[in-house]
CSV table of N, CA and C in Angstrom, one decimal:
chain,number,residue,atom,x,y,z
A,97,MET,N,-16.4,-4.9,-5.1
A,97,MET,CA,-15.0,-4.9,-4.7
A,97,MET,C,-14.5,-3.4,-4.8
A,98,ARG,N,-13.7,-3.0,-3.8
A,98,ARG,CA,-13.2,-1.6,-3.8
A,98,ARG,C,-12.0,-1.5,-4.8
A,99,SER,N,-11.9,-0.3,-5.3
A,99,SER,CA,-10.7,-0.1,-6.2
A,99,SER,C,-9.5,0.2,-5.4
A,100,GLY,N,-8.3,0.1,-6.0
A,100,GLY,CA,-7.1,0.4,-5.4
A,100,GLY,C,-7.1,1.8,-4.8
A,101,GLU,N,-7.6,2.7,-5.5
A,101,GLU,CA,-7.7,4.1,-5.1
A,101,GLU,C,-8.5,4.3,-3.8
A,102,GLU,N,-9.6,3.5,-3.7
A,102,GLU,CA,-10.4,3.6,-2.5
A,102,GLU,C,-9.7,3.0,-1.3
A,103,MET,N,-9.0,1.9,-1.5
A,103,MET,CA,-8.2,1.3,-0.5
A,103,MET,C,-7.1,2.2,0.0
A,104,LEU,N,-6.4,2.8,-0.9
A,104,LEU,CA,-5.3,3.7,-0.6
A,104,LEU,C,-5.9,4.9,0.2
A,105,LYS,N,-7.0,5.4,-0.2
A,105,LYS,CA,-7.7,6.5,0.5
A,105,LYS,C,-8.0,6.2,2.0
A,106,GLN,N,-8.5,4.9,2.1
A,106,GLN,CA,-8.9,4.5,3.5
A,106,GLN,C,-7.6,4.4,4.4
A,107,ILE,N,-6.5,3.9,3.8
A,107,ILE,CA,-5.3,3.7,4.6
A,107,ILE,C,-4.7,5.1,4.9
A,108,VAL,N,-4.7,6.0,4.0
A,108,VAL,CA,-4.1,7.3,4.2
A,108,VAL,C,-5.0,8.1,5.3
A,109,GLU,N,-6.3,8.0,5.1
A,109,GLU,CA,-7.2,8.7,6.1
A,109,GLU,C,-7.0,8.2,7.5
A,110,LYS,N,-7.0,6.9,7.6
A,110,LYS,CA,-6.8,6.3,8.9
A,110,LYS,C,-5.5,6.7,9.5
A,111,SER,N,-4.4,6.7,8.7
A,111,SER,CA,-3.1,7.0,9.2
A,111,SER,C,-3.0,8.5,9.7
A,112,ALA,N,-3.9,9.4,9.1
A,112,ALA,CA,-3.9,10.8,9.6
A,112,ALA,C,-4.6,10.9,10.9
A,113,LEU,N,-5.6,10.0,11.2
A,113,LEU,CA,-6.4,10.1,12.4
A,113,LEU,C,-5.9,9.2,13.6
A,114,ASP,N,-5.2,8.2,13.3
A,114,ASP,CA,-4.8,7.2,14.3
A,114,ASP,C,-3.3,7.0,14.3
A,115,GLY,N,-2.7,7.6,15.3
A,115,GLY,CA,-1.2,7.6,15.5
A,115,GLY,C,-0.7,6.2,15.6
A,116,ASP,N,-1.4,5.3,16.4
A,116,ASP,CA,-0.9,4.0,16.5
A,116,ASP,C,-0.9,3.2,15.2
A,117,PHE,N,-2.0,3.4,14.4
A,117,PHE,CA,-2.1,2.8,13.1
A,117,PHE,C,-0.9,3.3,12.2
A,118,ARG,N,-0.7,4.6,12.3
A,118,ARG,CA,0.4,5.2,11.4
A,118,ARG,C,1.7,4.6,11.8
A,119,GLN,N,2.0,4.4,13.1
A,119,GLN,CA,3.3,3.7,13.5
A,119,GLN,C,3.4,2.3,13.0
A,120,ARG,N,2.3,1.5,13.1
A,120,ARG,CA,2.2,0.2,12.6
A,120,ARG,C,2.4,0.1,11.1
A,121,LEU,N,1.8,1.1,10.4
A,121,LEU,CA,2.0,1.2,9.0
A,121,LEU,C,3.4,1.4,8.6
A,122,LEU,N,4.1,2.2,9.3
A,122,LEU,CA,5.5,2.5,9.1
A,122,LEU,C,6.4,1.3,9.4
A,123,SER,N,6.1,0.6,10.5
A,123,SER,CA,7.0,-0.4,11.0
A,123,SER,C,6.7,-1.8,10.3
A,124,ASP,N,5.4,-2.1,10.0
A,124,ASP,CA,5.0,-3.3,9.4
A,124,ASP,C,3.9,-3.1,8.5
A,125,PRO,N,4.1,-2.5,7.3
A,125,PRO,CA,3.0,-2.1,6.5
A,125,PRO,C,2.1,-3.2,6.0
A,126,LYS,N,2.7,-4.4,5.6
A,126,LYS,CA,1.9,-5.4,5.1
A,126,LYS,C,0.9,-5.9,6.1
A,127,SER,N,1.3,-6.1,7.4
A,127,SER,CA,0.3,-6.5,8.4
A,127,SER,C,-0.7,-5.4,8.7
A,128,ALA,N,-0.3,-4.2,8.8
A,128,ALA,CA,-1.2,-3.1,9.1
A,128,ALA,C,-2.3,-3.0,8.0
A,129,ILE,N,-1.8,-3.0,6.7
A,129,ILE,CA,-2.8,-2.9,5.6
A,129,ILE,C,-3.7,-4.1,5.5
A,130,SER,N,-3.1,-5.3,5.7
A,130,SER,CA,-3.9,-6.6,5.7
A,130,SER,C,-5.0,-6.5,6.7
A,131,GLU,N,-4.7,-6.1,7.9
A,131,GLU,CA,-5.7,-6.0,9.0
A,131,GLU,C,-6.7,-5.0,8.7
A,132,GLU,N,-6.3,-3.8,8.2
A,132,GLU,CA,-7.3,-2.7,8.0
A,132,GLU,C,-8.2,-3.1,6.8
A,133,LEU,N,-7.7,-3.6,5.8
A,133,LEU,CA,-8.5,-3.8,4.6
A,133,LEU,C,-9.1,-5.2,4.5
A,134,GLY,N,-8.6,-6.1,5.4
A,134,GLY,CA,-9.1,-7.5,5.3
A,134,GLY,C,-8.7,-8.3,4.1
A,135,VAL,N,-7.5,-8.0,3.6
A,135,VAL,CA,-6.9,-8.6,2.4
A,135,VAL,C,-5.6,-9.4,2.8
A,136,THR,N,-5.3,-10.3,1.9
A,136,THR,CA,-4.0,-11.0,2.1
A,136,THR,C,-3.0,-10.5,1.1
A,137,ILE,N,-1.9,-10.0,1.5
A,137,ILE,CA,-0.9,-9.5,0.6
A,137,ILE,C,0.1,-10.6,0.4
A,138,PRO,N,0.3,-11.0,-0.9
A,138,PRO,CA,1.2,-12.2,-1.1
A,138,PRO,C,2.6,-11.9,-0.6
A,139,ASP,N,3.3,-13.0,-0.1
A,139,ASP,CA,4.6,-12.9,0.4
A,139,ASP,C,5.6,-12.3,-0.6
A,140,SER,N,5.3,-12.5,-1.9
A,140,SER,CA,6.2,-12.0,-2.9
A,140,SER,C,6.1,-10.5,-3.1
A,141,MET,N,5.1,-9.9,-2.6
A,141,MET,CA,4.8,-8.5,-2.8
A,141,MET,C,5.5,-7.7,-1.7
A,142,LYS,N,6.3,-6.7,-2.0
A,142,LYS,CA,6.9,-5.8,-1.1
A,142,LYS,C,6.1,-4.5,-0.9
A,143,VAL,N,5.9,-4.1,0.3
A,143,VAL,CA,5.2,-2.9,0.6
A,143,VAL,C,6.1,-1.9,1.3
A,144,VAL,N,6.3,-0.7,0.8
A,144,VAL,CA,7.2,0.3,1.4
A,144,VAL,C,6.3,1.5,1.7
A,145,VAL,N,6.3,2.0,2.9
A,145,VAL,CA,5.6,3.2,3.2
A,145,VAL,C,6.6,4.3,3.6
A,146,HIS,N,6.4,5.4,2.9
A,146,HIS,CA,7.3,6.6,3.2
A,146,HIS,C,6.5,7.7,3.9
A,147,GLU,N,7.1,8.3,4.8
A,147,GLU,CA,6.4,9.4,5.6
A,147,GLU,C,7.0,10.7,5.1
A,148,SER,N,6.2,11.5,4.5
A,148,SER,CA,6.7,12.8,3.9
A,148,SER,C,7.0,13.8,5.0
A,149,ASP,N,7.9,14.7,4.7
A,149,ASP,CA,8.1,15.9,5.5
A,149,ASP,C,8.4,17.1,4.6
A,150,MET,N,8.6,18.2,5.2
A,150,MET,CA,8.8,19.4,4.4
A,150,MET,C,10.1,19.5,3.6
A,151,GLN,N,11.0,18.6,3.8
A,151,GLN,CA,12.3,18.6,3.1
A,151,GLN,C,12.5,17.4,2.2
A,152,THR,N,11.5,16.5,2.1
A,152,THR,CA,11.6,15.3,1.3
A,152,THR,C,10.5,15.2,0.4
A,153,VAL,N,10.8,14.9,-0.9
A,153,VAL,CA,9.8,14.6,-1.9
A,153,VAL,C,9.9,13.2,-2.3
A,154,HIS,N,8.8,12.5,-2.3
A,154,HIS,CA,8.8,11.1,-2.7
A,154,HIS,C,8.2,11.0,-4.1
A,155,LEU,N,8.9,10.4,-5.0
A,155,LEU,CA,8.4,10.2,-6.4
A,155,LEU,C,8.3,8.7,-6.7
A,156,ALA,N,7.1,8.3,-7.0
A,156,ALA,CA,6.8,6.9,-7.2
A,156,ALA,C,6.6,6.7,-8.7
A,157,LEU,N,7.5,6.0,-9.3
A,157,LEU,CA,7.4,5.7,-10.8
A,157,LEU,C,6.5,4.5,-11.0
A,158,PRO,N,5.8,4.5,-12.1
A,158,PRO,CA,5.0,3.3,-12.4
A,158,PRO,C,5.9,2.1,-12.6
A,159,PRO,N,5.4,0.9,-12.3
A,159,PRO,CA,6.2,-0.3,-12.5
A,159,PRO,C,6.5,-0.5,-14.0
A,160,ASP,N,7.5,-1.3,-14.2
A,160,ASP,CA,7.9,-1.7,-15.5
A,160,ASP,C,6.7,-2.4,-16.2
A,161,ALA,N,6.5,-2.1,-17.4
A,161,ALA,CA,5.4,-2.7,-18.2
A,161,ALA,C,5.5,-4.2,-18.3
A,162,ASN,N,6.6,-4.8,-18.1
A,162,ASN,CA,6.8,-6.2,-18.1
A,162,ASN,C,6.6,-6.9,-16.8
A,163,ILE,N,5.3,-7.1,-16.4
A,163,ILE,CA,5.0,-7.7,-15.1
A,163,ILE,C,4.9,-9.2,-15.2
A,164,THR,N,5.1,-9.8,-14.0
A,164,THR,CA,5.0,-11.3,-14.0
A,164,THR,C,3.6,-11.7,-13.9
A,165,GLU,N,3.4,-13.0,-14.1
A,165,GLU,CA,2.0,-13.6,-14.0
A,165,GLU,C,1.5,-13.4,-12.6
A,166,GLU,N,2.3,-13.6,-11.6
A,166,GLU,CA,1.8,-13.4,-10.2
A,166,GLU,C,1.4,-12.0,-9.9
A,167,GLN,N,2.2,-11.0,-10.5
A,167,GLN,CA,1.8,-9.6,-10.3
A,167,GLN,C,0.5,-9.3,-11.0
A,168,LEU,N,0.3,-9.9,-12.2
A,168,LEU,CA,-0.9,-9.7,-13.0
A,168,LEU,C,-2.1,-10.3,-12.2
A,169,GLU,N,-1.9,-11.4,-11.5
A,169,GLU,CA,-3.0,-12.0,-10.7
A,169,GLU,C,-3.3,-11.1,-9.5
A,170,ALA,N,-2.3,-10.5,-8.9
A,170,ALA,CA,-2.6,-9.5,-7.8
A,170,ALA,C,-3.4,-8.3,-8.3
A,171,VAL,N,-3.0,-7.8,-9.4
A,171,VAL,CA,-3.7,-6.7,-10.0
A,171,VAL,C,-5.2,-7.1,-10.2
A,172,SER,N,-5.4,-8.2,-10.9
A,172,SER,CA,-6.8,-8.6,-11.2
A,172,SER,C,-7.6,-8.9,-9.9
A,173,ALA,N,-6.9,-9.2,-8.8
A,173,ALA,CA,-7.6,-9.5,-7.6
A,173,ALA,C,-7.8,-8.2,-6.8
A,174,GLY,N,-7.3,-7.1,-7.3
A,174,GLY,CA,-7.5,-5.8,-6.6
A,174,GLY,C,-6.6,-5.6,-5.5
A,175,LEU,N,-5.4,-6.3,-5.4
A,175,LEU,CA,-4.5,-6.2,-4.3
A,175,LEU,C,-3.4,-5.1,-4.6
A,176,CYS,N,-3.4,-4.6,-5.8
A,176,CYS,CA,-2.4,-3.6,-6.1
A,176,CYS,C,-3.0,-2.5,-7.0
A,177,CYS,N,-2.7,-1.3,-6.6
A,177,CYS,CA,-3.3,-0.2,-7.4
A,177,CYS,C,-2.3,0.4,-8.4
A,178,CYS,N,-1.2,-0.2,-8.5
A,178,CYS,CA,0.0,0.4,-9.2
A,178,CYS,C,0.1,0.0,-10.7
A,179,TRP,N,-0.6,-1.0,-11.2
A,179,TRP,CA,-0.5,-1.4,-12.6
A,179,TRP,C,-1.7,-1.0,-13.3
């Protein structure tokens, strides 16, 4: 099973090389990621993709340490790299 870091790297690299994939990733990230990685992202999980530019800095904070049982299951299944 691939790690979250490996999956993220695959998505970022493809978005840099494939403009159509990048646009799908921005408009419908769950579908684009699911299709690319062959995984199912739970309906309860929200995926937000930010496109950086020279005037915008995106800061992603780690999630609250108090995660739900469903989130814990997603982590153990390798569907999220954030916990």
